[in-house]
Coordinates of C-alpha atoms in Angstrom, one line a residue:
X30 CA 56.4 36.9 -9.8
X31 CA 54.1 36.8 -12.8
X32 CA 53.0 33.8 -14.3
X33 CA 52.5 33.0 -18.2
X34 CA 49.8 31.1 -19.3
X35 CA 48.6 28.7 -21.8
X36 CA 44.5 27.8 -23.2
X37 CA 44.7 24.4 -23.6
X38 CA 41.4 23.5 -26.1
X39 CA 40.3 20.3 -24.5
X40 CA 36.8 18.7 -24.3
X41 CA 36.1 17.9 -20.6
X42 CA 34.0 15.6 -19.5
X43 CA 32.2 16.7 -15.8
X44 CA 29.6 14.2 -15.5
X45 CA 27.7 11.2 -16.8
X46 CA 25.2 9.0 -15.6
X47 CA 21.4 7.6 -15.9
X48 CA 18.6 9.5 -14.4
X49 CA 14.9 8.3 -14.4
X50 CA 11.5 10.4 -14.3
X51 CA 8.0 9.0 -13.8
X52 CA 5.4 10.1 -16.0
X53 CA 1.8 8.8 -14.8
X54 CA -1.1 9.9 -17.0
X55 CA -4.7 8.9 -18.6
X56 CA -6.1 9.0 -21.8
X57 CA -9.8 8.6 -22.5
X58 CA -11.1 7.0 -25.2
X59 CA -12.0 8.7 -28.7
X60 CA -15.6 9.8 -28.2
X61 CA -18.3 6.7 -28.7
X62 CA -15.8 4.3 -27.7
X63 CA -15.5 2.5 -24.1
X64 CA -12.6 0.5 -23.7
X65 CA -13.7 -2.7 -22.1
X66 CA -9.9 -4.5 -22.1
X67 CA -6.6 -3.2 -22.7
X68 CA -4.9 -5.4 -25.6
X69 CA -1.8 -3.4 -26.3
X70 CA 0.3 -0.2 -24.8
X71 CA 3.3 1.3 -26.6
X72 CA 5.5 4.5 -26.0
X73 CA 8.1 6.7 -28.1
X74 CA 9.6 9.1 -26.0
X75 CA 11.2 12.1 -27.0
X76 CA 13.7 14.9 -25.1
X77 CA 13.0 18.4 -27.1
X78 CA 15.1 20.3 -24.7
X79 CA 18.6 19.6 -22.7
X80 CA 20.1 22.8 -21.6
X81 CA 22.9 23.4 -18.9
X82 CA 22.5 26.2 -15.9
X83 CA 24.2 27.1 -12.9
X84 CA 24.2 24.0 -10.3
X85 CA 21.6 22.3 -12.8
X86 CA 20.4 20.7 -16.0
X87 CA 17.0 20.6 -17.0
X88 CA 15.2 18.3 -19.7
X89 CA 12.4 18.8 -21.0
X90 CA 10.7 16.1 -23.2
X91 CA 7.1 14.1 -24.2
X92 CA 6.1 10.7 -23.9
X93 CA 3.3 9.7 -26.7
X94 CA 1.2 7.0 -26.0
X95 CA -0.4 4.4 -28.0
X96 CA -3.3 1.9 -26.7
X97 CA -5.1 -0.6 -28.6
X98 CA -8.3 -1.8 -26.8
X99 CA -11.5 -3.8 -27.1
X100 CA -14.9 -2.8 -26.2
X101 CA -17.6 -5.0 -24.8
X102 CA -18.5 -6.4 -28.4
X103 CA -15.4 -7.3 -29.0
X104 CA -14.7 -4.9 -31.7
X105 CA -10.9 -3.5 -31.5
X106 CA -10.0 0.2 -31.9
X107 CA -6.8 2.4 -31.0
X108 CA -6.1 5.9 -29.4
X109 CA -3.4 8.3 -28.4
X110 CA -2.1 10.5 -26.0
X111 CA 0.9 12.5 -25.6
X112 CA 2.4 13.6 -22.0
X113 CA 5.0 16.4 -21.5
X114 CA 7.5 16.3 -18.6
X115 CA 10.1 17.6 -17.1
X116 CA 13.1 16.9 -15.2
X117 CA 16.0 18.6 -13.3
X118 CA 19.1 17.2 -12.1
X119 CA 21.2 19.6 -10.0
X120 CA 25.3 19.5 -9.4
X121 CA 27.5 21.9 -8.3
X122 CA 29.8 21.8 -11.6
X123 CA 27.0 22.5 -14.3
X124 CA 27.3 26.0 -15.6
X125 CA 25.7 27.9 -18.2
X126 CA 26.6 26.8 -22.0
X127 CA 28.4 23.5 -21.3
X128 CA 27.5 21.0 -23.7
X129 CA 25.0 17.8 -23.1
X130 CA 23.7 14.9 -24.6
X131 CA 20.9 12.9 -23.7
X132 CA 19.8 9.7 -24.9
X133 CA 16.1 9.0 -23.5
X134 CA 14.6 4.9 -23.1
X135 CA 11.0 4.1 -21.7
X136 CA 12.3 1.3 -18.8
X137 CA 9.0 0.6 -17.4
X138 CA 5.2 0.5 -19.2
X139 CA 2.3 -0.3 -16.7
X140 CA -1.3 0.3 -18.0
X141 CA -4.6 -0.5 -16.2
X142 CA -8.5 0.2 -17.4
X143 CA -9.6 2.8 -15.5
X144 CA -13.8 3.2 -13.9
X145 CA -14.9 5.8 -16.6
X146 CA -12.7 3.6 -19.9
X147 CA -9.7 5.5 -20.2
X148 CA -6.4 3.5 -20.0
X149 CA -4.5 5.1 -16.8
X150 CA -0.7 4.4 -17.2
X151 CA 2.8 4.8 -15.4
X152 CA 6.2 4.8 -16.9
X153 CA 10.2 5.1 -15.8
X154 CA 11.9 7.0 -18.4
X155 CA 15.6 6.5 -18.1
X156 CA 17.8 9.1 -19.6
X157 CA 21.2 8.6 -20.2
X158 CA 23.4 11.9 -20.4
X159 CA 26.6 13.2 -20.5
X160 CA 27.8 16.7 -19.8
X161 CA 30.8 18.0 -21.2
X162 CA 32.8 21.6 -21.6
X163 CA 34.3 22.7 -24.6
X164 CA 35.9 25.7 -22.4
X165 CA 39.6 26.5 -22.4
X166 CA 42.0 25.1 -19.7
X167 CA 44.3 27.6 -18.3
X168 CA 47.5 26.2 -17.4
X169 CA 50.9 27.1 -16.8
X170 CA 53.7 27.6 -19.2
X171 CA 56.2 30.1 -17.5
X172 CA 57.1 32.3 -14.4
X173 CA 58.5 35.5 -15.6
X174 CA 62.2 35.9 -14.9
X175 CA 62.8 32.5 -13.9
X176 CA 65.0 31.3 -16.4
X177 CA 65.9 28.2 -15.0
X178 CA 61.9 27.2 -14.4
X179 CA 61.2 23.5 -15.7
X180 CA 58.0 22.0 -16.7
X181 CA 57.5 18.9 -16.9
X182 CA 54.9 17.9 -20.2
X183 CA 52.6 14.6 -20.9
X184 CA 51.3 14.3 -24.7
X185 CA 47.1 13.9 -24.2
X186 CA 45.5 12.3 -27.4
X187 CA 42.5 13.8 -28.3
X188 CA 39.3 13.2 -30.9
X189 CA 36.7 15.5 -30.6
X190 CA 33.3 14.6 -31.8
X191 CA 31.8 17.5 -34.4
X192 CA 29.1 17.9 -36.1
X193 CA 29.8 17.7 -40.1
X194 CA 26.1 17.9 -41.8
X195 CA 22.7 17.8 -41.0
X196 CA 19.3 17.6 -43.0
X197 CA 15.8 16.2 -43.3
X198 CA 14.8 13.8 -45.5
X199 CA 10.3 13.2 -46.4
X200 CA 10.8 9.6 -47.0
X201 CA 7.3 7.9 -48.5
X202 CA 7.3 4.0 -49.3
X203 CA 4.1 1.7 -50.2
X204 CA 3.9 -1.6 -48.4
X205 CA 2.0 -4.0 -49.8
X206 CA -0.3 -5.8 -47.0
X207 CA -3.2 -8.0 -48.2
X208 CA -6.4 -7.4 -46.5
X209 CA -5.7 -4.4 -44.5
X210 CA -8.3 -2.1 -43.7
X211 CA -7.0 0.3 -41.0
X212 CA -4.2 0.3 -38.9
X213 CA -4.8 0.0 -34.9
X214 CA -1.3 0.8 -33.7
X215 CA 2.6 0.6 -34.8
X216 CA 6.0 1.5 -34.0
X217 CA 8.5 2.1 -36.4
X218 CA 12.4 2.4 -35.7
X219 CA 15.7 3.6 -37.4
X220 CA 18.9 1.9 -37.6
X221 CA 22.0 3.5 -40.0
X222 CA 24.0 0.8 -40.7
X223 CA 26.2 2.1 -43.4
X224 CA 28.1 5.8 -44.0
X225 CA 30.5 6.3 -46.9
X226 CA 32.1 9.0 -48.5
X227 CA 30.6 8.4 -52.8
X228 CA 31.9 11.2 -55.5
X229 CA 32.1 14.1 -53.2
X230 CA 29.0 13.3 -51.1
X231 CA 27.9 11.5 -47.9
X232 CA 26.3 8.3 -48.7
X233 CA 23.8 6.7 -45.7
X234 CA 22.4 3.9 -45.7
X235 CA 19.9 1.7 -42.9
X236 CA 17.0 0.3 -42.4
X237 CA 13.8 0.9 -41.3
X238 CA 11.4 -1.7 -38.9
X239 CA 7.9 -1.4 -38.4
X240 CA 5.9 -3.4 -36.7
X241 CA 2.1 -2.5 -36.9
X242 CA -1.1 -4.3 -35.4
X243 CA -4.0 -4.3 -38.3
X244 CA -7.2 -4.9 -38.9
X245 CA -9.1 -6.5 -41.1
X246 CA -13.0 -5.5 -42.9
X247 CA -13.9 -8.3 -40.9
X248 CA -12.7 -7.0 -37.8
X249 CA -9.9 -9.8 -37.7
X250 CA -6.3 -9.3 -35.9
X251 CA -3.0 -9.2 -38.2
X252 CA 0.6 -8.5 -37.1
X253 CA 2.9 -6.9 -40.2
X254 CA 6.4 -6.7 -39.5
X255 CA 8.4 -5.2 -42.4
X256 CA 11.9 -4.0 -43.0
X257 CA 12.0 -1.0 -45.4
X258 CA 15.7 0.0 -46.3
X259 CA 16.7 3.4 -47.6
X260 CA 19.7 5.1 -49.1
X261 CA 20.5 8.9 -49.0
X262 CA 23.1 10.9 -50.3
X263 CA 23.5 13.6 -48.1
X264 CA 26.0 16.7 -47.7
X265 CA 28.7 17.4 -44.8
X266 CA 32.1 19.0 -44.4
X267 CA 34.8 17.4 -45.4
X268 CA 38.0 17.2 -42.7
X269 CA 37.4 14.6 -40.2
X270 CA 39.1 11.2 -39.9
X271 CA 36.3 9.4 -39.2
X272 CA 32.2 9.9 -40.0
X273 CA 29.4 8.0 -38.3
X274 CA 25.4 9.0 -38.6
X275 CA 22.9 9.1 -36.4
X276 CA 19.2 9.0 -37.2
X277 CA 15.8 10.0 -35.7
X278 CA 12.3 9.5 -37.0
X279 CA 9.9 12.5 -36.9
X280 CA 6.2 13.2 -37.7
X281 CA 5.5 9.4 -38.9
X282 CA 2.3 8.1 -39.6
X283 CA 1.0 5.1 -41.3
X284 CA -2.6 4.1 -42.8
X285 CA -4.1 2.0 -44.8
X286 CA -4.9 2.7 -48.4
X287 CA -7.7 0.8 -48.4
X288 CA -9.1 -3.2 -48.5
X289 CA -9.2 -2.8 -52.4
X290 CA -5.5 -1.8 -52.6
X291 CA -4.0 -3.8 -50.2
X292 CA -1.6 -1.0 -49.6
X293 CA -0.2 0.5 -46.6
X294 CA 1.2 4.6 -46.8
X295 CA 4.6 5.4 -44.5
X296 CA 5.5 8.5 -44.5
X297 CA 8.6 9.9 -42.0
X298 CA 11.0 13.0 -41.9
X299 CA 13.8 11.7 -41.3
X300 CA 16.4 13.7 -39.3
X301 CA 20.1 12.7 -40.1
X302 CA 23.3 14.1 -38.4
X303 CA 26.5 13.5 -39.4
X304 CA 29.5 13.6 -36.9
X305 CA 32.8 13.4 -38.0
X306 CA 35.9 12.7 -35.3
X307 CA 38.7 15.3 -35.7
X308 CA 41.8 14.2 -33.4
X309 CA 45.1 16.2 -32.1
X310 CA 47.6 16.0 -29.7
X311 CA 48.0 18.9 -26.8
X312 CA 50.9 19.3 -24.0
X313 CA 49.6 19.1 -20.8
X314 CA 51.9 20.6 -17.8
X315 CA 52.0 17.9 -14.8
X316 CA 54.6 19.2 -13.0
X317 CA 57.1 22.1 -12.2
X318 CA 59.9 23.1 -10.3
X319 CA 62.9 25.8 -10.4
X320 CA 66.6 25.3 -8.9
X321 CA 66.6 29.2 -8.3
X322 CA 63.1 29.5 -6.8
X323 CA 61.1 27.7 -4.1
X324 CA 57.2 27.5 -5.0
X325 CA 54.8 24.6 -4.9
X326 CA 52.8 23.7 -8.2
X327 CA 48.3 24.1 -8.0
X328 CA 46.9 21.7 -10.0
X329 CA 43.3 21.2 -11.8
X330 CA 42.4 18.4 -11.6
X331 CA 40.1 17.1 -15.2
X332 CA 39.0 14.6 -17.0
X333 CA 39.2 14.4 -20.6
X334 CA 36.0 13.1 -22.8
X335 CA 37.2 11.7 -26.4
X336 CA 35.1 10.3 -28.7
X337 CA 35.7 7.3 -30.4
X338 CA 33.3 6.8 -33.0
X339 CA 29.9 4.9 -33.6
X340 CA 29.3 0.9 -34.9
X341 CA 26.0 -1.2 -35.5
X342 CA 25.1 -4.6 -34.8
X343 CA 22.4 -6.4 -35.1
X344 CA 20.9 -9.8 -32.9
X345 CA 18.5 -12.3 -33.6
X346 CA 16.9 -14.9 -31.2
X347 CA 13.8 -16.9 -30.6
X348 CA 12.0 -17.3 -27.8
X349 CA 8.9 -19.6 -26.6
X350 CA 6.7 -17.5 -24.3
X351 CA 4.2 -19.1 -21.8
X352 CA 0.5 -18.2 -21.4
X353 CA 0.2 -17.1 -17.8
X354 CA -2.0 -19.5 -15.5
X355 CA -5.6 -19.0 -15.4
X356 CA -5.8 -17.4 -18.8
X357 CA -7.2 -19.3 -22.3
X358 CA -5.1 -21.7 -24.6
X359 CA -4.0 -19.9 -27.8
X360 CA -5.8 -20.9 -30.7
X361 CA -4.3 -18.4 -32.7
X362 CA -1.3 -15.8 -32.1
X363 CA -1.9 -12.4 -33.9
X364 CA 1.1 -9.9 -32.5
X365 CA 4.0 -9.9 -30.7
X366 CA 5.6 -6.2 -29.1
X367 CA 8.9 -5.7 -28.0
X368 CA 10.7 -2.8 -26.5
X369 CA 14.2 -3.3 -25.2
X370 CA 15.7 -1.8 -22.5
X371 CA 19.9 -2.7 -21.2
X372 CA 20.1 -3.3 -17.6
X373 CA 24.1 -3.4 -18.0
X374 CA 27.2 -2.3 -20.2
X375 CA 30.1 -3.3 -20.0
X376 CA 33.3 -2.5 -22.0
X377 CA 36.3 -5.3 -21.9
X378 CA 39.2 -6.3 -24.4
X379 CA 37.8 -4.1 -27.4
X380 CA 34.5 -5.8 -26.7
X381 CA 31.6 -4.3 -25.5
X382 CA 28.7 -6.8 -23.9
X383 CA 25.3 -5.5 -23.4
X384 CA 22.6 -7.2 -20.7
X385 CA 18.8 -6.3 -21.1
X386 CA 15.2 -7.3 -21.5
X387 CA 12.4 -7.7 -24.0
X388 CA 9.7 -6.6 -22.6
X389 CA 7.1 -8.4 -24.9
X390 CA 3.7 -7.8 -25.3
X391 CA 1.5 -10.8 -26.8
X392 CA -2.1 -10.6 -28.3
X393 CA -4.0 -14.1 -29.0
X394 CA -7.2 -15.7 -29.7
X395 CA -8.7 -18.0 -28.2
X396 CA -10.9 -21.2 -29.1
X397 CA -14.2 -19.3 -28.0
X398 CA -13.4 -16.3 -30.5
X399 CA -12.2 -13.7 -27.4
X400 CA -8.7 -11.9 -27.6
X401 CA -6.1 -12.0 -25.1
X402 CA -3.1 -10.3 -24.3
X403 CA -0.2 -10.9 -21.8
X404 CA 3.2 -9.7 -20.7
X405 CA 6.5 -11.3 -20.7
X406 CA 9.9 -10.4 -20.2
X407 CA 12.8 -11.9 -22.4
X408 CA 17.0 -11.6 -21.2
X409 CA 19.4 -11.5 -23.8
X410 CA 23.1 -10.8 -24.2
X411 CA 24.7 -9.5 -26.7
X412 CA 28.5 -8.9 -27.6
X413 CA 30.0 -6.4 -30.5
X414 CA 33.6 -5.4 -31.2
X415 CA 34.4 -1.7 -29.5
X416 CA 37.4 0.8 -30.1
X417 CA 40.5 -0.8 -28.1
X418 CA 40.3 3.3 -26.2
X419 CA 36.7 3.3 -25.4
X420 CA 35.8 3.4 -21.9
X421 CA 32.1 3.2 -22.0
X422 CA 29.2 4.2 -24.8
X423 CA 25.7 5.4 -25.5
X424 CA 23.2 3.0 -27.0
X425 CA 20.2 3.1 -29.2
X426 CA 18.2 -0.1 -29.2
X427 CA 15.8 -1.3 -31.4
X428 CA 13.5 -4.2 -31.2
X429 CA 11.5 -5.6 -33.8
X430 CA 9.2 -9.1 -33.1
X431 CA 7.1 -11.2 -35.1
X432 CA 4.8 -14.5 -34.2
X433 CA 6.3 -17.3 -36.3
X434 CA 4.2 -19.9 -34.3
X435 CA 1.8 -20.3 -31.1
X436 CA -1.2 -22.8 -30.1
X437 CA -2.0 -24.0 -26.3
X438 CA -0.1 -22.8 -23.9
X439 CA 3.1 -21.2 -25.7
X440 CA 3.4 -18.7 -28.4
X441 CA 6.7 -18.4 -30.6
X442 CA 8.3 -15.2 -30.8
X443 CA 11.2 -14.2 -33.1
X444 CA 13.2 -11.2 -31.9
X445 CA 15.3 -8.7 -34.2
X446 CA 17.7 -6.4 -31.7
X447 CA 19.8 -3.8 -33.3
X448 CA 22.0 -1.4 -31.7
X449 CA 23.7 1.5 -32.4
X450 CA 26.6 2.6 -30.1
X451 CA 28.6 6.1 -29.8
X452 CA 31.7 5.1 -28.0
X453 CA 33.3 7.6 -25.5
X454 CA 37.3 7.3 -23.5
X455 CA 38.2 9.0 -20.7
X456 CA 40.9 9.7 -18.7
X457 CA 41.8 11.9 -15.4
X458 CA 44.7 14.3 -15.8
X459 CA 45.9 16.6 -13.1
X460 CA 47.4 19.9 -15.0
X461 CA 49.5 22.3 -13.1
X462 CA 46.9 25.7 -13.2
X463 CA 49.3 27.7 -10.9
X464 CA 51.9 28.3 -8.7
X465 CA 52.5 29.3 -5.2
X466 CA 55.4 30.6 -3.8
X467 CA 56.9 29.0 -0.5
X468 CA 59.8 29.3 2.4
X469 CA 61.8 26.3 2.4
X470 CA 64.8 28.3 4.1
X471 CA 64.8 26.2 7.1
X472 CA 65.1 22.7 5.2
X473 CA 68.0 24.4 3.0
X474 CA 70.0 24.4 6.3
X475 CA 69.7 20.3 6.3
X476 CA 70.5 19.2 2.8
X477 CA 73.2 18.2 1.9
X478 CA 75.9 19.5 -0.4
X479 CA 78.5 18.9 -2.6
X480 CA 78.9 15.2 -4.7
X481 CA 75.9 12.9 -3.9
X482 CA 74.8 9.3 -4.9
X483 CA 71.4 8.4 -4.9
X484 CA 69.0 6.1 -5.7
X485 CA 66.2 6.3 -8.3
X486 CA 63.0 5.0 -8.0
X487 CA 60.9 2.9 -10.5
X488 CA 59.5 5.4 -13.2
X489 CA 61.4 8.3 -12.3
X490 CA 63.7 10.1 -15.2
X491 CA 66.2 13.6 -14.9
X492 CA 62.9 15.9 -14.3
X493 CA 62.0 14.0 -10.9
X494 CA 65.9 13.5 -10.0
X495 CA 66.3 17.7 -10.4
X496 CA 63.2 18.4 -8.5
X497 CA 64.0 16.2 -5.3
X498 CA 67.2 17.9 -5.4
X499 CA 67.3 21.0 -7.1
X500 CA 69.3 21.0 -9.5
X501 CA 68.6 21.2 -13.8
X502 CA 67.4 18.0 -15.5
X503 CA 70.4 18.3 -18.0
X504 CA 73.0 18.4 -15.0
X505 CA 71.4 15.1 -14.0
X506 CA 71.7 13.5 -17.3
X507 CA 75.1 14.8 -18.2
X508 CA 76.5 13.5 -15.0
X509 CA 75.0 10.0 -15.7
X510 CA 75.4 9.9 -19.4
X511 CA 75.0 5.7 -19.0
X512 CA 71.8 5.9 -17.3
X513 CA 68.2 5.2 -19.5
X514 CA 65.2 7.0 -18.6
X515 CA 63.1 6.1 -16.9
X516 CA 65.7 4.6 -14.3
X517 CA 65.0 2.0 -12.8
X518 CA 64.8 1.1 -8.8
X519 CA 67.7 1.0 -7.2
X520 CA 69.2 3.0 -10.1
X521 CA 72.2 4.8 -8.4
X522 CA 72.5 8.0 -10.3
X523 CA 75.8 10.9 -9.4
X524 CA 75.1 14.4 -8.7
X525 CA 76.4 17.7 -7.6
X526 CA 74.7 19.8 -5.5

């Protein structure tokens, strides 16, 4: 008996899920300084390496830290550090050259002043990944010499996510910012909010937030919070039936131009990706059977990763945050901080609903001239249409905030959330891989012969009917020419055996 076979091309999907590192560090002052208070502690976290082996998959990534500090005086200053760390996660279904994805989010920030001035920190780094294989599927399509061999077929939907077009943009704007004289610490993130297909070429478009903690000549506190949009015309492959863009900031830096100016200089590479979905539709085998021949079917058992595109949204909220106990009134706010984190996702009715904190980090001044800082943590939810396929997605999250009021005991925060989502389906499939030949001789002896009557079940058509009993699908059907498939239970169907 020699079996024929068939390569299905299929992406598989053979694991996802959320894995968290701890990266502790410290990092000292720039020489001259002594950090007498933390005021301020942010972190952009980045995975330069994802790669697949036997049993495991290892990341390897950096975390880059930014403090802004007082010393004894009073005077403020900032300084940087950058962490490297790895990770390994080990199952018994990685192998070598499967494909991954991770999306890396800092969950938890702690910083503390350490004896000798250097800020000492700890923080979570979630990463969520999937792993998928792009390998062929080797199923069944025939037994040599068995003519009478039936296989039973299910139509799989598929949309495979590839990559269209990639570059790297320099992108350079001047912000105007009266009075600033050096810049302490920022962040600055990327949302795409637009991609369109313009005269041949790939227009994107999106926005830019940074939100940067200056100083003044005067050694004053100010918060600027900006929104810088851009537009690019970029190339990609044409051939997919649906594009979507994802962006990363690289190499970014911001400074002051000087008091005189009143200029700020932004410069970024920008590293766009285009992914287009291309879809198809592939025979799977689920079943099999042969009057002539007794074998049982082997099955693989899979399930199948699509993608289903990417969509932005964007949230706004307000929020009054309280002054813990035992610290100063606010006489003035200077800068708010957010970083966002989702503590749930959850896709329902073509809607996906997304549960998280702010994590907000508030500076203020007080009445007798000191500067304080505190933490607080701000829920929000947040709901955005979703393909009616997908099953679950990968988020970006951005999170811009601003000080729009604050005196006593409560500062006023506005927040500006947006997400980006890459939406995923799947679905489990057993395809027949094989078959094995068996003796059914002795239950030959007790079935029954000649013209039969029996009764379907719920679901079952001709293919099920011929297996139970061994005979062709199209003897079943041209016995019952009256019958619909599926039947339905209770369905008395005629056959000849």
């Amino acid at each position: 008996m020699e079996l024929l076979w068939n390569d299905l091309s299929v992406l598989r999907l053979i694991h996802r899920s959320t894995e968290q590192v701890e990266v502790a560090g410290s990092i000292p002052p720039p020489g001259g300084c002594r950090a007498a208070e933390l005021l301020d502690c942010s972190a952009e976290v980045e995975i330069s390496n994802c790669k697949t082996e036997t049993g495991k998959l290892n990341f390897e990534g950096r975390l880059c830290i930014t403090i802004a500090a007082a010393d004894e005086t009073g005077d403020t200053f900032a300084f940087v550090g950058e962490i490297p760390f790895s990770h390994c996660t080990e199952n018994a279904d990685f192998a070598a050259g499967m494909l991954s994805n991770a999306l890396p989010a800092v969950a938890v920030l702690d910083m503390r002043l350490a004896a000798d001035g250097a800020a000492a920190f700890s923080a979570n780094v979630n990463i969520d990944f999937i792993v998928t294989s792009a390998a062929p599927v080797r199923v069944l399509s025939g037994v040599s010499g068995v003519a009478d061999m039936e296989i039973k077929s299910m139509q799989c939907r598929t949309a495979r996510r590839v990559e269209i077009g990639s570059e790297t943009i320099r992108f350079s704007e001047k912000l105007s910012s009266e009075g600033a004289d050096s810049v302490l610490s920022f962040s600055a993130q990327i949302s795409v909010r637009d991609t369109a297909i313009e005269n041949g070429g790939t227009s994107v478009s999106g926005i830019i937030t940074l939100n940067a903690l200056l100083k003044t000549s005067d050694g004053e506190l100010m918060q600027l919070t900006r929104g810088v949009p851009f537009r690019e015309s970029l190339s990609a492959a044409v051939g997919a039936d649906e594009i979507y863009t994802v962006a990363e900031l690289k190499n970014v830096s911001l400074r002051a131009l000087g008091t005189e100016f009143s200029l700020l200089a932004f410069d970024a590479d920008i590293d766009f990706r285009i992914f287009g979905i291309r879809r198809s539709v592939i025979d799977i085998p689920t079943d099999a059977y042969s009057p002539s021949l007794n074998f049982s079917c082997m099955y693989e058992k899979m399930t199948v990763a699509n993608a289903c595109g990417g969509s932005f949204a964007q949230h706004s909220l307000r929020e009054n945050l309280s002054v813990p106990d035992g610290m100063a009134d606010i006489f003035a706010a200077l800068n708010a901080a957010a970083r966002p984190i989702a503590t749930n996702v959850s896709i329902e009715d073509s809607t996906m609903t997304v549960e998280g904190l702010l994590f907000t980090r508030i500076i203020y001044r007080s009445s007798s001239n000191r500067i304080y800082s505190f933490n607080d943590d701000v829920p929000f939810v947040l709901r955005m249409a979703a393909p009616s396929e997908a099953n679950f997605a990968q988020l970006r999250l951005n999170a811009s905030a601003s000080i729009s009021g604050g005196s006593g005991r409560t500062a006023q925060v506005s927040y500006n959330l947006d997400v980006s989502a890459e939406y995923f389906s799947e679905s489990a499939v057993s395809a027949v891989a094989g078959v094995a030949e068996t003796d059914n001789s002795n239950d030959a002896d007790g079935k029954s012969t000649g013209i039969i009557l029996c009764n379907a079940c719920a679901g079952e058509d001709a293919f099920d009917i011929g297996k139970r009993f061994g005979v062709p699908s199209q003897r079943v059907r041209e016995l019952n020419p009256d019958s619909a498939e599926p039947f339905k239970d209770g369905d008395k169907l005629l056959l000849f055996v």
